[in-house]
mmCIF file of C-alpha atoms in Angstrom:
data_model
loop_
_atom_site.group_PDB
_atom_site.id
_atom_site.type_symbol
_atom_site.label_atom_id
_atom_site.label_comp_id
_atom_site.label_asym_id
_atom_site.label_seq_id
_atom_site.Cartn_x
_atom_site.Cartn_y
_atom_site.Cartn_z
ATOM 1 C CA MET A 223 -14.522 -40.575 -1.977
ATOM 2 C CA ILE A 224 -12.913 -37.167 -1.567
ATOM 3 C CA ALA A 225 -12.444 -36.061 2.005
ATOM 4 C CA THR A 226 -14.460 -33.075 3.150
ATOM 5 C CA THR A 227 -12.516 -30.176 4.605
ATOM 6 C CA ASP A 228 -13.884 -27.417 6.771
ATOM 7 C CA ALA A 229 -16.142 -25.436 4.489
ATOM 8 C CA LEU A 230 -16.568 -21.681 4.478
ATOM 9 C CA SER A 231 -20.130 -20.342 4.417
ATOM 10 C CA ILE A 232 -20.644 -16.862 2.942
ATOM 11 C CA PRO A 233 -24.106 -15.278 3.239
ATOM 12 C CA VAL A 234 -25.807 -13.380 0.437
ATOM 13 C CA ASP A 235 -27.969 -11.056 2.497
ATOM 14 C CA LEU A 236 -31.207 -10.530 0.564
ATOM 15 C CA GLY A 237 -33.702 -10.877 3.376
ATOM 16 C CA ARG A 238 -36.205 -13.647 2.675
ATOM 17 C CA ARG A 239 -34.430 -14.428 -0.613
ATOM 18 C CA GLY A 240 -31.040 -14.688 1.051
ATOM 19 C CA TYR A 241 -28.900 -17.813 0.851
ATOM 20 C CA GLU A 242 -25.488 -19.241 1.653
ATOM 21 C CA VAL A 243 -22.578 -19.816 -0.681
ATOM 22 C CA VAL A 244 -20.578 -22.717 0.716
ATOM 23 C CA VAL A 245 -16.959 -22.959 -0.453
ATOM 24 C CA GLY A 246 -14.743 -25.956 0.245
ATOM 25 C CA ALA A 247 -13.617 -29.438 -0.768
ATOM 26 C CA GLY A 248 -15.885 -32.484 -0.742
ATOM 27 C CA LEU A 249 -19.215 -30.649 -0.904
ATOM 28 C CA LEU A 250 -20.667 -32.988 -3.543
ATOM 29 C CA GLU A 251 -20.677 -35.756 -0.946
ATOM 30 C CA THR A 252 -22.765 -33.683 1.475
ATOM 31 C CA ALA A 253 -25.085 -32.097 -1.096
ATOM 32 C CA GLY A 254 -28.087 -34.249 -0.237
ATOM 33 C CA ALA A 255 -28.100 -33.384 3.453
ATOM 34 C CA ARG A 256 -27.620 -29.683 2.757
ATOM 35 C CA ILE A 257 -30.418 -29.557 0.174
ATOM 36 C CA ALA A 258 -32.807 -31.656 2.266
ATOM 37 C CA ALA A 259 -32.319 -29.189 5.125
ATOM 38 C CA LEU A 260 -33.935 -26.550 2.857
ATOM 39 C CA GLY A 261 -37.107 -28.631 2.656
ATOM 40 C CA ALA A 262 -36.572 -30.247 -0.728
ATOM 41 C CA ARG A 263 -38.533 -33.434 -1.324
ATOM 42 C CA ARG A 264 -36.923 -34.276 -4.634
ATOM 43 C CA VAL A 265 -34.406 -32.774 -7.040
ATOM 44 C CA MET A 266 -33.693 -32.985 -10.741
ATOM 45 C CA VAL A 267 -30.125 -32.427 -11.880
ATOM 46 C CA VAL A 268 -29.344 -30.530 -15.082
ATOM 47 C CA THR A 269 -25.753 -30.939 -16.251
ATOM 48 C CA ASP A 270 -23.632 -31.467 -19.349
ATOM 49 C CA SER A 271 -21.896 -34.573 -20.610
ATOM 50 C CA ILE A 272 -18.387 -33.466 -19.627
ATOM 51 C CA VAL A 273 -19.282 -32.573 -16.037
ATOM 52 C CA ASP A 274 -21.458 -35.660 -15.669
ATOM 53 C CA GLY A 275 -18.609 -37.877 -16.819
ATOM 54 C CA LEU A 276 -16.121 -36.272 -14.449
ATOM 55 C CA HIS A 277 -18.208 -35.678 -11.333
ATOM 56 C CA GLY A 278 -21.731 -37.008 -11.836
ATOM 57 C CA GLY A 279 -21.191 -40.195 -9.868
ATOM 58 C CA ARG A 280 -20.027 -38.269 -6.823
ATOM 59 C CA LEU A 281 -23.024 -35.955 -6.918
ATOM 60 C CA ARG A 282 -25.534 -38.773 -7.370
ATOM 61 C CA ALA A 283 -24.038 -40.573 -4.389
ATOM 62 C CA GLY A 284 -24.193 -37.379 -2.364
ATOM 63 C CA LEU A 285 -27.810 -36.650 -3.281
ATOM 64 C CA GLY A 286 -28.986 -40.152 -2.440
ATOM 65 C CA ALA A 287 -32.771 -40.575 -2.359
ATOM 66 C CA LEU A 288 -33.378 -36.939 -3.352
ATOM 67 C CA ALA A 289 -32.314 -37.736 -6.932
ATOM 68 C CA ARG A 290 -35.094 -40.067 -8.041
ATOM 69 C CA ASP A 291 -34.801 -39.130 -11.707
ATOM 70 C CA ALA A 292 -31.955 -39.592 -14.125
ATOM 71 C CA PRO A 293 -30.113 -36.299 -14.666
ATOM 72 C CA LEU A 294 -30.807 -34.257 -17.764
ATOM 73 C CA VAL A 295 -27.440 -34.428 -19.511
ATOM 74 C CA LEU A 296 -26.956 -31.768 -22.194
ATOM 75 C CA PRO A 297 -24.203 -31.413 -24.784
ATOM 76 C CA PRO A 298 -21.516 -29.004 -23.576
ATOM 77 C CA GLY A 299 -21.053 -25.497 -24.907
ATOM 78 C CA GLU A 300 -22.541 -22.020 -25.172
ATOM 79 C CA GLY A 301 -24.863 -23.224 -27.933
ATOM 80 C CA GLN A 302 -27.145 -24.773 -25.313
ATOM 81 C CA LYS A 303 -28.078 -21.283 -24.064
ATOM 82 C CA SER A 304 -30.692 -20.947 -26.795
ATOM 83 C CA TRP A 305 -34.456 -21.035 -27.274
ATOM 84 C CA GLU A 306 -34.191 -24.707 -28.152
ATOM 85 C CA GLY A 307 -32.015 -25.447 -25.139
ATOM 86 C CA LEU A 308 -34.481 -23.659 -22.881
ATOM 87 C CA ARG A 309 -37.359 -25.652 -24.363
ATOM 88 C CA THR A 310 -35.462 -28.897 -23.789
ATOM 89 C CA VAL A 311 -34.880 -28.156 -20.112
ATOM 90 C CA CYS A 312 -38.385 -26.834 -19.406
ATOM 91 C CA GLU A 313 -40.036 -29.815 -21.049
ATOM 92 C CA ALA A 314 -37.783 -32.220 -19.147
ATOM 93 C CA LEU A 315 -38.761 -30.606 -15.851
ATOM 94 C CA ILE A 316 -42.440 -30.816 -16.771
ATOM 95 C CA ALA A 317 -42.159 -34.409 -18.008
ATOM 96 C CA ALA A 318 -40.551 -35.388 -14.700
ATOM 97 C CA ARG A 319 -43.699 -34.101 -12.952
ATOM 98 C CA LEU A 320 -41.775 -31.816 -10.668
ATOM 99 C CA GLU A 321 -43.842 -29.992 -8.094
ATOM 100 C CA ARG A 322 -43.204 -26.661 -6.439
ATOM 101 C CA ARG A 323 -41.586 -28.231 -3.374
ATOM 102 C CA ASP A 324 -39.086 -29.917 -5.649
ATOM 103 C CA MET A 325 -35.844 -28.272 -6.731
ATOM 104 C CA VAL A 326 -33.689 -28.046 -9.834
ATOM 105 C CA VAL A 327 -29.942 -28.575 -9.408
ATOM 106 C CA ALA A 328 -27.736 -26.702 -11.896
ATOM 107 C CA PHE A 329 -24.565 -28.791 -11.945
ATOM 108 C CA GLY A 330 -21.828 -27.441 -14.203
ATOM 109 C CA GLY A 331 -20.328 -24.231 -15.482
ATOM 110 C CA GLY A 332 -21.923 -20.912 -16.294
ATOM 111 C CA VAL A 333 -23.846 -22.205 -19.316
ATOM 112 C CA VAL A 334 -25.663 -24.849 -17.287
ATOM 113 C CA GLY A 335 -26.210 -22.437 -14.409
ATOM 114 C CA ASP A 336 -27.700 -19.745 -16.648
ATOM 115 C CA LEU A 337 -29.882 -22.165 -18.604
ATOM 116 C CA ALA A 338 -31.138 -24.342 -15.749
ATOM 117 C CA GLY A 339 -31.695 -21.297 -13.554
ATOM 118 C CA PHE A 340 -33.790 -19.566 -16.223
ATOM 119 C CA ALA A 341 -35.786 -22.744 -16.845
ATOM 120 C CA ALA A 342 -36.430 -23.008 -13.099
ATOM 121 C CA ALA A 343 -37.532 -19.374 -13.000
ATOM 122 C CA ILE A 344 -40.277 -19.884 -15.595
ATOM 123 C CA THR A 345 -41.370 -23.522 -15.195
ATOM 124 C CA LEU A 346 -44.510 -23.823 -13.033
ATOM 125 C CA ARG A 347 -44.109 -20.044 -12.620
ATOM 126 C CA GLY A 348 -41.034 -20.585 -10.511
ATOM 127 C CA LEU A 349 -39.171 -23.595 -9.118
ATOM 128 C CA ASP A 350 -36.459 -23.314 -6.495
ATOM 129 C CA PHE A 351 -33.003 -24.206 -7.711
ATOM 130 C CA ILE A 352 -29.552 -24.974 -6.360
ATOM 131 C CA GLN A 353 -26.302 -23.915 -7.976
ATOM 132 C CA ILE A 354 -23.451 -26.442 -7.849
ATOM 133 C CA PRO A 355 -20.836 -24.734 -10.046
ATOM 134 C CA THR A 356 -17.909 -26.830 -11.227
ATOM 135 C CA ALA A 357 -15.930 -24.221 -13.219
ATOM 136 C CA LEU A 358 -13.862 -21.467 -11.636
ATOM 137 C CA LEU A 359 -15.704 -18.749 -13.562
ATOM 138 C CA ALA A 360 -19.041 -20.078 -12.309
ATOM 139 C CA GLN A 361 -17.811 -20.400 -8.719
ATOM 140 C CA VAL A 362 -16.413 -16.868 -8.510
ATOM 141 C CA ASP A 363 -19.133 -15.101 -10.486
ATOM 142 C CA SER A 364 -22.088 -16.496 -12.402
ATOM 143 C CA SER A 365 -23.480 -18.852 -9.741
ATOM 144 C CA VAL A 366 -23.909 -16.000 -7.254
ATOM 145 C CA GLY A 367 -26.436 -13.217 -7.702
ATOM 146 C CA GLY A 368 -29.426 -14.744 -9.454
ATOM 147 C CA LYS A 369 -28.777 -13.731 -13.059
ATOM 148 C CA THR A 370 -30.136 -16.361 -15.449
ATOM 149 C CA ALA A 371 -30.430 -16.068 -19.220
ATOM 150 C CA ILE A 372 -30.145 -17.450 -22.713
ATOM 151 C CA ASP A 373 -28.529 -15.947 -25.804
ATOM 152 C CA THR A 374 -30.309 -14.887 -28.983
ATOM 153 C CA ALA A 375 -29.136 -14.210 -32.522
ATOM 154 C CA LEU A 376 -28.903 -10.524 -31.566
ATOM 155 C CA GLY A 377 -26.626 -10.930 -28.561
ATOM 156 C CA LYS A 378 -25.637 -12.633 -25.351
ATOM 157 C CA ASN A 379 -27.878 -12.974 -22.277
ATOM 158 C CA LEU A 380 -30.635 -10.797 -23.747
ATOM 159 C CA VAL A 381 -33.516 -13.004 -22.530
ATOM 160 C CA GLY A 382 -33.545 -13.988 -18.892
ATOM 161 C CA ALA A 383 -34.665 -13.318 -15.344
ATOM 162 C CA PHE A 384 -33.344 -12.549 -11.897
ATOM 163 C CA HIS A 385 -33.959 -15.773 -9.972
ATOM 164 C CA GLN A 386 -31.902 -16.289 -6.832
ATOM 165 C CA PRO A 387 -30.773 -19.822 -5.952
ATOM 166 C CA ARG A 388 -31.630 -21.323 -2.576
ATOM 167 C CA LEU A 389 -28.050 -22.466 -2.047
ATOM 168 C CA VAL A 390 -24.690 -22.423 -3.844
ATOM 169 C CA LEU A 391 -22.225 -25.266 -3.262
ATOM 170 C CA ALA A 392 -18.779 -24.449 -4.671
ATOM 171 C CA ASP A 393 -16.859 -27.712 -4.332
ATOM 172 C CA THR A 394 -13.311 -26.659 -5.107
ATOM 173 C CA THR A 395 -12.166 -30.229 -5.860
ATOM 174 C CA THR A 396 -13.958 -29.940 -9.218
ATOM 175 C CA LEU A 397 -11.485 -27.250 -10.246
ATOM 176 C CA ALA A 398 -8.706 -29.841 -10.504
ATOM 177 C CA THR A 399 -10.177 -31.107 -13.794
ATOM 178 C CA LEU A 400 -10.385 -27.720 -15.515
ATOM 179 C CA PRO A 401 -8.307 -27.181 -18.668
ATOM 180 C CA PRO A 402 -5.903 -24.217 -18.417
ATOM 181 C CA ARG A 403 -8.028 -22.010 -20.700
ATOM 182 C CA GLU A 404 -11.098 -22.539 -18.531
ATOM 183 C CA ARG A 405 -9.072 -21.781 -15.411
ATOM 184 C CA ALA A 406 -7.828 -18.536 -16.970
ATOM 185 C CA CYS A 407 -11.434 -17.583 -17.716
ATOM 186 C CA GLY A 408 -12.265 -17.875 -14.041
ATOM 187 C CA LEU A 409 -9.209 -15.866 -13.089
ATOM 188 C CA ALA A 410 -10.454 -13.035 -15.331
ATOM 189 C CA GLU A 411 -13.651 -12.816 -13.301
ATOM 190 C CA THR A 412 -11.666 -13.089 -10.056
ATOM 191 C CA VAL A 413 -9.258 -10.231 -10.719
ATOM 192 C CA LYS A 414 -12.199 -8.173 -11.991
ATOM 193 C CA TYR A 415 -13.277 -7.494 -8.398
ATOM 194 C CA GLY A 416 -9.846 -6.091 -7.654
ATOM 195 C CA LEU A 417 -9.763 -3.921 -10.756
ATOM 196 C CA ILE A 418 -13.194 -2.496 -9.876
ATOM 197 C CA ASP A 419 -12.697 -1.406 -6.276
ATOM 198 C CA ASP A 420 -10.080 -3.492 -4.425
ATOM 199 C CA PRO A 421 -6.490 -2.812 -5.513
ATOM 200 C CA ALA A 422 -5.213 -5.154 -2.788
ATOM 201 C CA LEU A 423 -7.039 -8.065 -4.441
ATOM 202 C CA ALA A 424 -5.577 -7.102 -7.813
ATOM 203 C CA ASP A 425 -2.113 -7.119 -6.217
ATOM 204 C CA TRP A 426 -2.831 -10.506 -4.598
ATOM 205 C CA CYS A 427 -3.789 -11.951 -7.982
ATOM 206 C CA ALA A 428 -0.592 -10.581 -9.504
ATOM 207 C CA ASP A 429 1.577 -11.940 -6.673
ATOM 208 C CA ASN A 430 -0.066 -15.376 -6.862
ATOM 209 C CA ALA A 431 -0.435 -15.552 -10.641
ATOM 210 C CA PRO A 432 1.925 -18.550 -11.125
ATOM 211 C CA ALA A 433 0.117 -20.607 -8.456
ATOM 212 C CA LEU A 434 -3.294 -19.594 -9.778
ATOM 213 C CA ARG A 435 -2.376 -20.517 -13.344
ATOM 214 C CA ALA A 436 -0.955 -23.832 -12.150
ATOM 215 C CA GLY A 437 -4.222 -24.635 -10.378
ATOM 216 C CA GLU A 438 -2.818 -24.962 -6.858
ATOM 217 C CA ALA A 439 -5.809 -26.024 -4.772
ATOM 218 C CA ARG A 440 -5.143 -23.885 -1.705
ATOM 219 C CA VAL A 441 -4.686 -20.682 -3.687
ATOM 220 C CA LEU A 442 -7.696 -21.349 -5.911
ATOM 221 C CA GLU A 443 -9.874 -21.906 -2.838
ATOM 222 C CA GLN A 444 -8.690 -18.551 -1.472
ATOM 223 C CA ALA A 445 -9.510 -16.909 -4.804
ATOM 224 C CA VAL A 446 -13.044 -18.331 -4.774
ATOM 225 C CA ALA A 447 -13.615 -17.104 -1.222
ATOM 226 C CA PHE A 448 -12.290 -13.604 -1.983
ATOM 227 C CA ALA A 449 -14.447 -13.310 -5.099
ATOM 228 C CA VAL A 450 -17.632 -14.673 -3.525
ATOM 229 C CA ARG A 451 -17.350 -12.268 -0.600
ATOM 230 C CA ALA A 452 -16.983 -9.377 -3.040
ATOM 231 C CA LYS A 453 -19.901 -10.523 -5.217
ATOM 232 C CA ALA A 454 -22.142 -11.174 -2.202
ATOM 233 C CA ARG A 455 -21.489 -7.685 -0.865
ATOM 234 C CA VAL A 456 -22.420 -6.051 -4.163
ATOM 235 C CA VAL A 457 -25.490 -8.224 -4.777
ATOM 236 C CA ALA A 458 -26.820 -7.565 -1.272
ATOM 237 C CA ALA A 459 -26.567 -3.820 -1.896
ATOM 238 C CA ASP A 460 -27.999 -3.850 -5.441
ATOM 239 C CA GLU A 461 -29.794 -7.071 -6.339
ATOM 240 C CA ARG A 462 -31.225 -5.966 -9.698
ATOM 241 C CA GLU A 463 -28.327 -3.906 -11.041
ATOM 242 C CA ALA A 464 -29.907 -0.514 -10.503
ATOM 243 C CA GLY A 465 -26.654 1.015 -9.283
ATOM 244 C CA ALA A 466 -23.325 -0.307 -8.010
ATOM 245 C CA ARG A 467 -23.849 -3.846 -9.327
ATOM 246 C CA ALA A 468 -23.458 -2.512 -12.855
ATOM 247 C CA LEU A 469 -19.745 -2.119 -12.103
ATOM 248 C CA LEU A 470 -19.466 -5.920 -12.145
ATOM 249 C CA ASN A 471 -19.888 -5.612 -15.915
ATOM 250 C CA LEU A 472 -16.364 -4.245 -16.271
ATOM 251 C CA GLY A 473 -15.063 -5.592 -19.583
ATOM 252 C CA HIS A 474 -18.351 -7.286 -20.412
ATOM 253 C CA THR A 475 -19.676 -4.820 -22.985
ATOM 254 C CA PHE A 476 -16.546 -5.171 -25.099
ATOM 255 C CA GLY A 477 -16.374 -8.877 -24.231
ATOM 256 C CA HIS A 478 -19.918 -9.689 -25.253
ATOM 257 C CA GLY A 479 -19.377 -7.838 -28.519
ATOM 258 C CA LEU A 480 -16.248 -9.850 -29.229
ATOM 259 C CA GLU A 481 -18.069 -13.083 -28.408
ATOM 260 C CA ALA A 482 -20.920 -12.195 -30.752
ATOM 261 C CA LEU A 483 -18.545 -11.507 -33.630
ATOM 262 C CA ALA A 484 -16.593 -14.697 -32.901
ATOM 263 C CA GLY A 485 -19.795 -16.685 -33.332
ATOM 264 C CA MET A 486 -20.576 -17.710 -29.726
ATOM 265 C CA ASP A 487 -19.541 -21.238 -30.691
ATOM 266 C CA GLY A 488 -16.873 -21.825 -28.030
ATOM 267 C CA ALA A 489 -13.891 -20.790 -30.144
ATOM 268 C CA LEU A 490 -13.618 -17.657 -27.982
ATOM 269 C CA LEU A 491 -14.468 -18.377 -24.358
ATOM 270 C CA HIS A 492 -16.486 -15.940 -22.266
ATOM 271 C CA GLY A 493 -13.730 -15.290 -19.722
ATOM 272 C CA GLU A 494 -11.190 -14.744 -22.495
ATOM 273 C CA ALA A 495 -13.440 -12.134 -24.101
ATOM 274 C CA VAL A 496 -14.087 -10.419 -20.753
ATOM 275 C CA GLY A 497 -10.384 -10.404 -19.882
ATOM 276 C CA CYS A 498 -9.555 -8.683 -23.151
ATOM 277 C CA GLY A 499 -12.560 -6.398 -22.675
ATOM 278 C CA MET A 500 -11.221 -5.234 -19.305
ATOM 279 C CA ALA A 501 -7.865 -4.361 -20.857
ATOM 280 C CA MET A 502 -9.736 -2.459 -23.583
ATOM 281 C CA ALA A 503 -11.748 -0.545 -20.974
ATOM 282 C CA PHE A 504 -8.513 0.515 -19.276
ATOM 283 C CA ARG A 505 -6.951 1.574 -22.582
ATOM 284 C CA LEU A 506 -10.012 3.595 -23.559
ATOM 285 C CA SER A 507 -10.022 5.231 -20.117
ATOM 286 C CA ALA A 508 -6.361 6.162 -20.526
ATOM 287 C CA ARG A 509 -7.013 7.470 -24.034
ATOM 288 C CA LEU A 510 -9.753 9.726 -22.634
ATOM 289 C CA GLY A 511 -7.413 11.059 -19.954
ATOM 290 C CA LEU A 512 -9.431 9.427 -17.175
ATOM 291 C CA CYS A 513 -6.918 6.796 -16.105
ATOM 292 C CA PRO A 514 -3.128 6.996 -15.750
ATOM 293 C CA PRO A 515 -1.489 5.093 -18.630
ATOM 294 C CA ASP A 516 0.684 3.262 -16.082
ATOM 295 C CA ASP A 517 -2.461 1.823 -14.462
ATOM 296 C CA ALA A 518 -3.752 0.686 -17.838
ATOM 297 C CA ARG A 519 -0.439 -1.053 -18.539
ATOM 298 C CA ARG A 520 -0.379 -2.530 -15.023
ATOM 299 C CA ALA A 521 -3.908 -3.951 -15.435
ATOM 300 C CA ALA A 522 -3.034 -5.491 -18.797
ATOM 301 C CA GLY A 523 0.109 -6.972 -17.252
ATOM 302 C CA ILE A 524 -1.861 -8.615 -14.445
ATOM 303 C CA LEU A 525 -4.352 -10.065 -16.911
ATOM 304 C CA ALA A 526 -1.531 -11.397 -19.090
ATOM 305 C CA ALA A 527 0.161 -12.934 -16.043
ATOM 306 C CA LEU A 528 -3.074 -14.818 -15.350
ATOM 307 C CA GLY A 529 -2.968 -16.310 -18.843
ATOM 308 C CA LEU A 530 -5.324 -13.939 -20.657
ATOM 309 C CA GLU A 531 -4.901 -12.307 -24.056
ATOM 310 C CA THR A 532 -5.286 -8.525 -23.853
ATOM 311 C CA ASP A 533 -5.021 -7.683 -27.580
ATOM 312 C CA PRO A 534 -8.254 -8.295 -29.533
ATOM 313 C CA ARG A 535 -6.227 -8.791 -32.716
ATOM 314 C CA ARG A 536 -4.841 -12.027 -31.249
ATOM 315 C CA LEU A 537 -8.103 -13.507 -29.974
ATOM 316 C CA PRO A 538 -9.793 -16.516 -31.575
ATOM 317 C CA GLY A 539 -12.171 -15.174 -34.213
ATOM 318 C CA ALA A 540 -10.013 -12.181 -35.118
ATOM 319 C CA PRO A 541 -9.846 -9.997 -37.107
ATOM 320 C CA PHE A 542 -12.919 -8.122 -35.913
ATOM 321 C CA ASP A 543 -14.450 -5.404 -38.057
ATOM 322 C CA PRO A 544 -14.642 -2.247 -35.895
ATOM 323 C CA ARG A 545 -18.017 -1.214 -37.337
ATOM 324 C CA ASP A 546 -19.487 -4.635 -36.653
ATOM 325 C CA LEU A 547 -18.061 -4.509 -33.152
ATOM 326 C CA LEU A 548 -19.620 -1.094 -32.548
ATOM 327 C CA ALA A 549 -22.974 -2.452 -33.734
ATOM 328 C CA ALA A 550 -22.596 -5.354 -31.287
ATOM 329 C CA LEU A 551 -21.888 -2.920 -28.435
ATOM 330 C CA HIS A 552 -25.246 -1.308 -29.155
ATOM 331 C CA GLN A 553 -26.989 -4.587 -28.225
ATOM 332 C CA ASP A 554 -25.754 -4.410 -24.625
ATOM 333 C CA LYS A 555 -28.388 -4.468 -21.864
ATOM 334 C CA LYS A 556 -26.865 -1.506 -19.989
ATOM 335 C CA ASN A 557 -27.341 0.957 -22.844
ATOM 336 C CA THR A 558 -29.620 3.962 -22.390
ATOM 337 C CA ALA A 559 -31.386 6.199 -24.917
ATOM 338 C CA GLY A 560 -29.751 4.368 -27.808
ATOM 339 C CA THR A 561 -26.211 5.162 -26.657
ATOM 340 C CA VAL A 562 -23.507 2.846 -25.365
ATOM 341 C CA THR A 563 -22.872 2.595 -21.628
ATOM 342 C CA LEU A 564 -19.433 1.414 -20.512
ATOM 343 C CA ILE A 565 -17.679 0.706 -17.242
ATOM 344 C CA LEU A 566 -14.575 2.906 -17.326
ATOM 345 C CA LEU A 567 -11.833 3.569 -14.794
ATOM 346 C CA ARG A 568 -9.936 6.369 -13.110
ATOM 347 C CA GLY A 569 -7.306 3.860 -12.081
ATOM 348 C CA ILE A 570 -6.990 0.339 -10.680
ATOM 349 C CA GLY A 571 -9.797 -0.052 -8.155
ATOM 350 C CA GLN A 572 -11.667 3.037 -9.366
ATOM 351 C CA ALA A 573 -14.368 1.908 -11.772
ATOM 352 C CA PHE A 574 -17.424 3.973 -12.665
ATOM 353 C CA VAL A 575 -20.392 3.875 -15.055
ATOM 354 C CA GLN A 576 -20.131 6.114 -18.114
ATOM 355 C CA GLN A 577 -23.333 6.573 -20.077
ATOM 356 C CA GLY A 578 -23.701 8.081 -23.515
ATOM 357 C CA VAL A 579 -20.277 7.218 -24.907
ATOM 358 C CA ASP A 580 -19.947 8.908 -28.299
ATOM 359 C CA ASP A 581 -20.115 6.544 -31.292
ATOM 360 C CA GLY A 582 -17.479 8.456 -33.237
ATOM 361 C CA LEU A 583 -15.050 8.278 -30.347
ATOM 362 C CA LEU A 584 -15.779 4.572 -29.871
ATOM 363 C CA LEU A 585 -15.320 3.750 -33.546
ATOM 364 C CA ASP A 586 -12.010 5.577 -33.642
ATOM 365 C CA PHE A 587 -10.864 3.594 -30.587
ATOM 366 C CA LEU A 588 -12.072 0.271 -32.017
ATOM 367 C CA MET A 589 -10.272 0.936 -35.297
ATOM 368 C CA THR A 590 -7.057 1.358 -33.330
ATOM 369 C CA GLU A 591 -7.733 -1.757 -31.250
ATOM 370 C CA THR A 592 -8.657 -4.083 -34.109
ATOM 371 C CA GLY A 593 -6.616 -2.677 -37.018
#
């Protein structure tokens, strides 16, 4: 058994839909008591085979009598975020005869969280669910804020719902088993908050890059806490992305386009695509005279120090056709009136939403980036 340390509880202030994000070591062992305190009678765990093999025994022991059913164990990978994957989860929840006082537990990385959360949102017209993220990217970003979705052949996360969890348990001991690429993906989403509006956090990530890349537990726990506080603040102010929350998509429009062209088969990981997408957003901003070139170079340097590729020509799946990439950008959810919307920057910590980006300008930029 892994010893429990003092946990940090961070509120997501959404009134009656508000919840706590608990960050610390050993939270799997206390999951049952924490979930029962919310009124749950029974839970069903949705996970993947890798997470179940690494941590499933600990969670089952921690849930105790709440977990009456065997967990639904899915194959790993982005491919599960599909119509068929959604059907599998929904039918499993129905077959288990869950009732509305029961809860779904999403136990894994962002794929499991997105898929199980969306299934919970639509099964029985809405089941409560708990996020227990085991990947750094999920702990610092996707588990907080209520975004749930699946992918379609036309793009990433295009079918989904806002469905807030009742509780998020970020047990940082699970991060010790992450491969280096997965850890770098989470670091991309961590430094993102600094690049958007907190230069001090960006500097902290740069100063601690070797420890973060090495997976030092104390520094990773600090990173999770910093990121969750930032995400909770933004979500509380703009739950449904009508304003400031859109800034959290920094790098995601480019990133989702790169993922789509790479096949969304796991060869290019989400955090890798977003990390490169953030560097591209800085370079485009500098090219437009919005951002000092030194800031664009500094941002790319921080991302590289965290283990992320900043040149799309060197990503898995390259080379990318610039016209195909432009077409993929047009599938983004933030677009308005048929034009591309991007998060651009006036410098590190100075992100803003730019609507109506000209296609000719974008194509010229993408030809430079991918040629």
